[in-house]
Short mmCIF file of C-alpha atoms in Angstrom, two decimals:
data_model
loop_
_atom_site.label_atom_id
_atom_site.label_comp_id
_atom_site.label_asym_id
_atom_site.label_seq_id
_atom_site.Cartn_x
_atom_site.Cartn_y
_atom_site.Cartn_z
CA MET A 199 11.11 6.20 16.37
CA ALA A 200 8.71 8.91 16.94
CA GLU A 201 5.54 8.97 18.77
CA ALA A 202 3.80 10.25 15.72
CA GLU A 203 5.10 8.33 13.61
CA ARG A 204 4.07 5.26 15.34
CA GLU A 205 0.57 6.76 15.74
CA SER A 206 -0.03 6.91 12.37
CA VAL A 207 -0.40 3.54 11.68
CA THR A 208 -3.92 1.77 13.93
CA LEU A 209 -5.17 -2.28 14.04
CA GLN A 210 -8.37 -2.63 14.75
CA GLU A 211 -10.43 -5.68 14.35
CA VAL A 212 -13.77 -4.44 12.25
CA THR A 213 -16.96 -6.80 12.81
CA HIS A 214 -19.69 -5.76 10.26
CA ALA A 215 -23.27 -8.08 9.01
CA GLY A 216 -21.60 -10.79 10.80
CA HIS A 217 -17.80 -11.06 9.17
CA THR A 218 -14.41 -9.41 10.06
CA TYR A 219 -12.02 -7.57 9.01
CA SER A 220 -8.20 -6.87 10.16
CA VAL A 221 -8.65 -2.88 8.87
CA VAL A 222 -5.44 -0.49 9.05
CA ARG A 223 -5.73 3.22 9.11
CA VAL A 224 -2.57 4.86 7.72
CA ASP A 225 -2.25 8.74 8.17
CA THR A 226 -0.42 10.22 4.61
CA GLN A 227 0.31 13.55 6.81
CA ARG A 228 2.95 11.21 10.18
CA THR A 229 4.08 8.65 7.90
CA LYS A 230 5.76 7.47 4.44
CA LEU A 231 3.38 5.00 2.41
CA ARG A 232 5.81 3.80 -0.59
CA LEU A 233 5.26 0.88 -3.52
CA TYR A 234 7.86 -1.85 -4.07
CA TRP A 235 8.84 -4.15 -7.09
CA ASN A 236 12.51 -4.76 -7.49
CA ASN A 237 15.55 -3.38 -5.63
CA PRO A 238 18.19 -1.86 -7.03
CA ASP A 239 19.74 -5.43 -8.32
CA GLY A 240 16.20 -5.66 -11.09
CA GLN A 241 15.30 -8.46 -8.59
CA HIS A 242 11.61 -8.55 -6.86
CA PHE A 243 11.47 -8.68 -3.40
CA GLY A 244 8.96 -11.46 -3.47
CA SER A 245 7.02 -11.52 -0.30
CA LEU A 246 6.82 -9.32 3.18
CA ASP A 247 9.75 -10.50 4.19
CA ASN A 248 12.16 -10.36 1.93
CA LEU A 249 11.75 -6.06 1.66
CA LYS A 250 11.22 -5.95 6.14
CA LYS A 251 15.04 -7.73 5.80
CA TRP A 252 16.00 -4.99 2.63
CA LEU A 253 13.96 -1.74 4.08
CA GLU A 254 16.22 -2.87 7.85
CA ASP A 255 19.17 -3.23 5.94
CA ARG A 256 19.01 -0.08 4.61
CA GLY A 257 18.24 1.25 8.40
CA GLU A 258 13.58 1.76 8.07
CA ILE A 259 12.13 -0.14 9.75
CA MET A 260 8.17 -1.08 8.64
CA LEU A 261 4.80 -0.31 10.16
CA PHE A 262 2.63 -1.95 7.94
CA GLY A 263 2.88 -3.63 4.65
CA THR A 264 0.20 -5.43 2.41
CA ASN A 265 0.34 -6.61 -1.75
CA ALA A 266 -0.29 -4.53 -4.74
CA GLY A 267 -2.17 -4.95 -7.30
CA MET A 268 -2.90 -7.07 -9.12
CA PHE A 269 -0.20 -9.37 -10.96
CA ARG A 270 0.91 -11.43 -14.01
CA PRO A 271 1.83 -15.06 -13.77
CA ASP A 272 5.65 -13.23 -14.75
CA TYR A 273 5.34 -11.41 -11.61
CA ALA A 274 4.58 -7.83 -13.27
CA PRO A 275 1.50 -5.26 -12.38
CA CYS A 276 -1.41 -5.91 -14.62
CA GLY A 277 -1.93 -2.59 -14.99
CA LEU A 278 -0.07 1.31 -13.70
CA HIS A 279 2.30 1.04 -11.66
CA ILE A 280 3.98 4.08 -10.18
CA GLU A 281 7.23 4.31 -7.54
CA GLU A 282 8.91 7.33 -6.79
CA GLY A 283 7.16 8.98 -9.37
CA ARG A 284 8.52 6.39 -12.02
CA MET A 285 6.14 4.71 -14.21
CA LEU A 286 6.97 1.10 -14.17
CA GLY A 287 3.81 -0.46 -15.25
CA LYS A 288 1.05 1.33 -18.25
CA LEU A 289 -2.16 2.55 -17.03
CA ASN A 290 -4.36 -1.10 -18.71
CA LEU A 291 -8.07 -0.07 -20.27
CA ARG A 292 -8.44 -3.33 -22.16
CA ASP A 293 -10.88 -5.83 -21.91
CA GLY A 294 -9.90 -8.84 -20.55
CA PHE A 295 -11.03 -12.22 -18.39
CA GLY A 296 -11.09 -12.35 -14.15
CA ASN A 297 -11.55 -9.07 -10.90
CA PHE A 298 -8.72 -7.26 -12.30
CA HIS A 299 -11.15 -6.79 -15.84
CA LEU A 300 -14.34 -6.53 -14.30
CA LYS A 301 -15.10 -2.95 -15.35
CA PRO A 302 -14.85 -0.10 -13.40
CA ASN A 303 -10.83 -1.31 -12.53
CA GLY A 304 -9.15 1.50 -9.90
CA VAL A 305 -6.05 3.23 -8.89
CA PHE A 306 -4.71 3.18 -5.96
CA TYR A 307 -3.03 7.21 -5.90
CA LEU A 308 -0.31 9.73 -4.07
CA THR A 309 0.50 12.27 -4.61
CA GLU A 310 1.63 15.19 -2.29
CA GLU A 311 -1.81 15.99 -2.02
CA GLY A 312 -2.56 13.00 -0.80
CA ALA A 313 -4.09 10.04 -1.22
CA ARG A 314 -7.17 8.78 -3.84
CA VAL A 315 -8.82 5.86 -5.54
CA VAL A 316 -10.14 6.71 -8.58
CA VAL A 317 -12.00 5.00 -11.89
CA SER A 318 -9.06 3.81 -14.34
CA GLU A 319 -10.55 5.88 -17.20
CA ARG A 320 -10.60 8.72 -14.96
CA PHE A 321 -6.95 8.49 -14.01
CA ASP A 322 -4.79 11.65 -15.75
CA ALA A 323 -1.82 9.38 -17.01
CA GLU A 324 -0.41 12.65 -17.07
CA THR A 325 -0.22 13.39 -13.84
CA SER A 326 3.50 14.71 -12.50
CA THR A 327 2.89 14.63 -8.86
CA VAL A 328 2.34 10.77 -8.65
CA LEU A 329 4.02 9.33 -6.53
CA LEU A 330 3.18 6.38 -6.26
CA ALA A 331 0.61 3.65 -7.73
CA THR A 332 -1.07 0.39 -8.04
CA GLN A 333 -4.11 -0.86 -11.24
CA SER A 334 -6.58 -3.43 -10.07
CA GLY A 335 -10.03 -4.76 -9.69
CA PRO A 336 -12.53 -4.29 -9.75
CA MET A 337 -13.05 -0.98 -7.97
CA LEU A 338 -15.35 -2.16 -4.69
CA VAL A 339 -17.01 1.73 -4.12
CA ILE A 340 -17.37 4.32 -6.64
CA ASP A 341 -18.23 7.66 -5.59
CA GLY A 342 -20.40 6.06 -2.60
CA GLU A 343 -22.02 3.71 -4.24
CA LEU A 344 -21.42 -0.35 -4.82
CA HIS A 345 -19.84 -1.45 -7.85
CA PRO A 346 -23.11 -2.30 -10.36
CA ALA A 347 -22.02 -5.57 -11.54
CA PHE A 348 -22.26 -6.20 -6.75
CA LYS A 349 -25.46 -8.85 -5.95
CA ALA A 350 -26.50 -9.18 -2.79
CA ASP A 351 -26.98 -13.38 -2.60
CA SER A 352 -23.97 -13.86 -4.78
CA LYS A 353 -22.39 -16.50 -3.56
CA HIS A 354 -18.73 -16.05 -4.31
CA ARG A 355 -16.77 -16.08 -1.23
CA ASN A 356 -13.55 -15.00 -0.81
CA ILE A 357 -10.61 -13.98 1.56
CA ARG A 358 -10.39 -10.30 0.02
CA SER A 359 -7.78 -7.40 0.62
CA GLY A 360 -8.67 -3.47 -0.72
CA VAL A 361 -8.41 -0.42 0.08
CA GLY A 362 -10.14 2.92 0.30
CA VAL A 363 -9.79 6.54 1.45
CA VAL A 364 -12.04 8.30 4.32
CA SER A 365 -10.05 12.63 3.29
CA PRO A 366 -6.93 12.80 1.25
CA THR A 367 -5.51 12.20 4.72
CA GLU A 368 -6.51 8.67 5.34
CA ILE A 369 -6.12 5.87 4.46
CA CYS A 370 -8.18 1.98 5.39
CA PHE A 371 -6.08 -1.11 4.17
CA VAL A 372 -8.96 -4.32 4.60
CA LEU A 373 -8.52 -7.53 5.14
CA SER A 374 -11.81 -9.92 5.27
CA ARG A 375 -10.51 -12.93 8.64
CA ASP A 376 -13.38 -15.00 6.92
CA GLU A 377 -14.74 -16.43 3.33
CA VAL A 378 -16.84 -12.69 2.89
CA THR A 379 -18.92 -11.30 -1.62
CA PHE A 380 -17.59 -8.20 -2.81
CA HIS A 381 -21.14 -6.76 -1.99
CA GLU A 382 -20.24 -7.41 1.58
CA PHE A 383 -17.16 -6.03 0.63
CA GLY A 384 -17.89 -3.59 -0.81
CA SER A 385 -20.55 -2.57 1.37
CA LEU A 386 -17.43 -3.06 4.80
CA PHE A 387 -16.39 0.62 2.84
CA ARG A 388 -18.86 2.20 2.24
CA ASP A 389 -21.08 1.78 5.69
CA ALA A 390 -18.66 0.91 7.97
CA LEU A 391 -15.86 3.01 6.72
CA ASN A 392 -16.86 5.86 5.35
CA CYS A 393 -14.54 5.48 1.99
CA LYS A 394 -16.19 6.54 -0.85
CA ASN A 395 -14.44 5.52 -3.24
CA ALA A 396 -12.83 1.28 -2.72
CA LEU A 397 -10.79 -0.71 -5.05
CA TYR A 398 -10.05 -4.94 -4.77
CA LEU A 399 -6.31 -5.72 -4.33
CA ASP A 400 -5.84 -9.34 -4.19
CA GLY A 401 -7.93 -12.62 -2.97
CA VAL A 402 -6.40 -15.44 -0.56
CA ILE A 403 -3.18 -14.78 -1.44
CA SER A 404 -3.15 -11.43 0.59
CA SER A 405 -0.40 -10.13 2.69
CA PHE A 406 -0.81 -8.55 5.63
CA CYS A 407 1.26 -7.45 7.62
CA VAL A 408 1.92 -5.17 11.68
CA PRO A 409 5.40 -6.17 12.89
CA GLY A 410 4.81 -7.35 16.32
CA LYS A 411 0.64 -7.31 16.13
CA LEU A 412 -0.57 -8.74 12.85
CA GLU A 413 1.37 -10.68 10.62
CA MET A 414 -0.12 -13.48 7.84
CA PRO A 415 1.98 -14.31 4.95
CA GLY A 416 -0.43 -15.51 2.78
CA PHE A 417 1.33 -16.48 -0.66
CA VAL A 418 4.76 -15.93 -1.71
CA PRO A 419 5.82 -14.25 -4.31
CA TYR A 420 4.61 -10.21 -5.29
CA ALA A 421 4.82 -8.95 -7.00
CA GLY A 422 3.95 -4.71 -6.49
CA MET A 423 4.18 -4.34 -2.70
CA LEU A 424 2.77 -1.50 -0.39
CA ALA A 425 4.82 -0.15 3.09
CA VAL A 426 5.13 1.48 5.34
CA THR A 427 8.28 2.81 7.23
CA THR A 428 10.33 4.60 9.32
CA PRO A 429 13.79 5.37 9.69
CA ALA A 430 14.72 3.29 12.68
CA ASP A 431 15.73 4.74 15.99
CA LYS A 432 19.40 5.98 16.52
CA PRO A 433 21.20 4.43 19.12
CA ALA A 434 22.09 6.62 21.66
CA PRO A 435 25.53 8.33 21.61
#
């Protein structure tokens, strides 16, 4: 494995406003980020461990993995899901209950030009250059401002995971190590990680894996999962 690929994924512990977070930074120019849901036989991968083994059988090493956007009880994505340019779940703009529908919600997506997080209504579903996309909610940071529903004095705390974009080539994936409010979580992305746009992925069920450094299995099974991979080292001749 090239050293540059190893350095494309960095893990650090960040303390902000009295809470600790695991932060994984991904350089999209030096590595490959993909979204997974089902294997070629149509079976759910279900867990990062299953995905990791499947990748290894195909000569790929997982450098980082986490759950993608929210999913339904039948383990189908709640909204938009694009893998390798193929739309497997449609954009969901309906109103409803729960965190996914705490509007505005949003989409994290990757094109050949880089990564973005946008409010769902701003996502161009006809964009042919989208390589992957996952929809979730609520948005945490919108153009440098916290979601309007977040309250500094909120009592609703939970383990939380999310994704923010520092630049088109730098992504921050975050898992809180203790229970935090949405306001605290969004403030981390905006004030400590310099993300002008960030999206909530999920709560206490979230999983985070940097093999050999941090493995938090979370809840299984999942629907979509995001993973950074690299080809395994070839044996010496």
